[in-house]
């Protein structure tokens, strides 16, 4: 059932536009399936900051991430630095 596929992709961190492309449906249709499946109640999607940090951990450069997310390269650097500092404090 398509609703289950939408829920699965949502839980993996994809947004409605990305889900729509994968399932060959419009992003608005994907949003409707997400609403009917009550996806928002299951888990909160990753923030832009979390996505940027994950991309950097997977080998993306700050410039590549900035271009993809349409933010300044310095912003991406500061996001990653903030996470690094937070991890150092916890250790």
CSV table of C-alpha atoms in Angstrom, one decimal:
chain,number,residue,atom,x,y,z
A,1,UNK,CA,0.0,0.0,0.0
A,2,UNK,CA,1.4,3.4,-1.0
A,3,UNK,CA,0.6,4.9,2.5
A,4,UNK,CA,3.0,2.4,4.1
A,5,UNK,CA,5.7,3.3,1.5
A,6,UNK,CA,5.3,7.0,2.3
A,7,UNK,CA,5.5,6.3,6.0
A,8,UNK,CA,8.7,4.2,5.6
A,9,UNK,CA,10.4,6.9,3.5
A,10,UNK,CA,9.3,9.6,6.0
A,11,UNK,CA,10.9,7.6,8.8
A,12,UNK,CA,14.1,7.4,6.9
A,13,UNK,CA,14.2,11.3,6.9
A,14,UNK,CA,12.9,12.1,3.4
A,15,UNK,CA,10.6,15.1,2.8
A,16,UNK,CA,7.4,15.1,0.7
A,17,UNK,CA,9.2,16.3,-2.4
A,18,UNK,CA,11.7,13.5,-2.3
A,19,UNK,CA,9.0,10.9,-1.5
A,20,UNK,CA,6.9,12.2,-4.4
A,21,UNK,CA,9.8,11.7,-6.8
A,22,UNK,CA,10.5,8.2,-5.6
A,23,UNK,CA,6.9,7.1,-5.8
A,24,UNK,CA,6.1,9.1,-9.0
A,25,UNK,CA,3.4,11.2,-7.3
A,26,UNK,CA,3.2,14.9,-6.6
A,27,UNK,CA,4.7,16.3,-3.4
A,28,UNK,CA,1.2,17.5,-2.4
A,29,UNK,CA,-0.1,13.9,-2.8
A,30,UNK,CA,2.8,12.7,-0.7
A,31,UNK,CA,1.8,15.2,2.0
A,32,UNK,CA,-1.7,14.0,2.0
A,33,UNK,CA,-0.6,10.4,2.5
A,34,UNK,CA,1.7,11.6,5.2
A,35,UNK,CA,-1.2,13.3,7.0
A,36,UNK,CA,-3.5,10.2,6.7
A,37,UNK,CA,-0.7,8.0,8.0
A,38,UNK,CA,-0.1,10.5,10.8
A,39,UNK,CA,3.6,10.5,10.1
A,40,UNK,CA,4.3,13.7,12.0
A,41,UNK,CA,3.2,12.0,15.2
A,42,UNK,CA,5.7,9.1,14.7
A,43,UNK,CA,8.9,11.1,14.6
A,44,UNK,CA,10.1,14.6,13.8
A,45,UNK,CA,12.1,15.0,10.6
A,46,UNK,CA,15.7,16.0,10.8
A,47,UNK,CA,16.5,19.6,11.0
A,48,UNK,CA,18.5,21.3,8.3
A,49,UNK,CA,21.4,21.4,10.7
A,50,UNK,CA,21.3,17.7,11.4
A,51,UNK,CA,21.1,17.0,7.6
A,52,UNK,CA,24.1,19.1,7.0
A,53,UNK,CA,26.1,17.4,9.7
A,54,UNK,CA,25.2,14.0,8.4
A,55,UNK,CA,26.2,15.0,4.8
A,56,UNK,CA,29.5,16.2,6.1
A,57,UNK,CA,30.1,12.9,8.0
A,58,UNK,CA,29.4,11.1,4.7
A,59,UNK,CA,32.2,13.0,2.9
A,60,UNK,CA,30.5,16.1,1.5
A,61,UNK,CA,32.5,19.3,1.6
A,62,UNK,CA,31.1,22.5,3.2
A,63,UNK,CA,30.8,24.1,-0.2
A,64,UNK,CA,28.8,21.2,-1.7
A,65,UNK,CA,26.5,21.1,1.3
A,66,UNK,CA,26.0,24.9,1.2
A,67,UNK,CA,25.2,24.7,-2.5
A,68,UNK,CA,22.7,21.8,-2.1
A,69,UNK,CA,21.0,23.4,0.9
A,70,UNK,CA,21.1,27.0,-0.5
A,71,UNK,CA,22.9,28.5,2.6
A,72,UNK,CA,26.3,30.1,3.1
A,73,UNK,CA,29.3,27.9,3.4
A,74,UNK,CA,30.1,29.5,6.8
A,75,UNK,CA,26.7,28.5,8.1
A,76,UNK,CA,27.4,24.9,7.3
A,77,UNK,CA,30.8,25.1,9.0
A,78,UNK,CA,29.3,26.7,12.1
A,79,UNK,CA,26.6,24.0,12.3
A,80,UNK,CA,29.2,21.2,12.1
A,81,UNK,CA,31.4,23.1,14.7
A,82,UNK,CA,28.5,23.4,17.1
A,83,UNK,CA,27.9,19.6,16.9
A,84,UNK,CA,31.6,18.8,17.4
A,85,UNK,CA,31.8,21.1,20.4
A,86,UNK,CA,28.6,19.5,21.9
A,87,UNK,CA,30.1,16.0,21.4
A,88,UNK,CA,33.4,17.1,23.0
A,89,UNK,CA,31.6,18.4,26.1
A,90,UNK,CA,29.7,15.2,26.6
A,91,UNK,CA,32.9,13.1,26.5
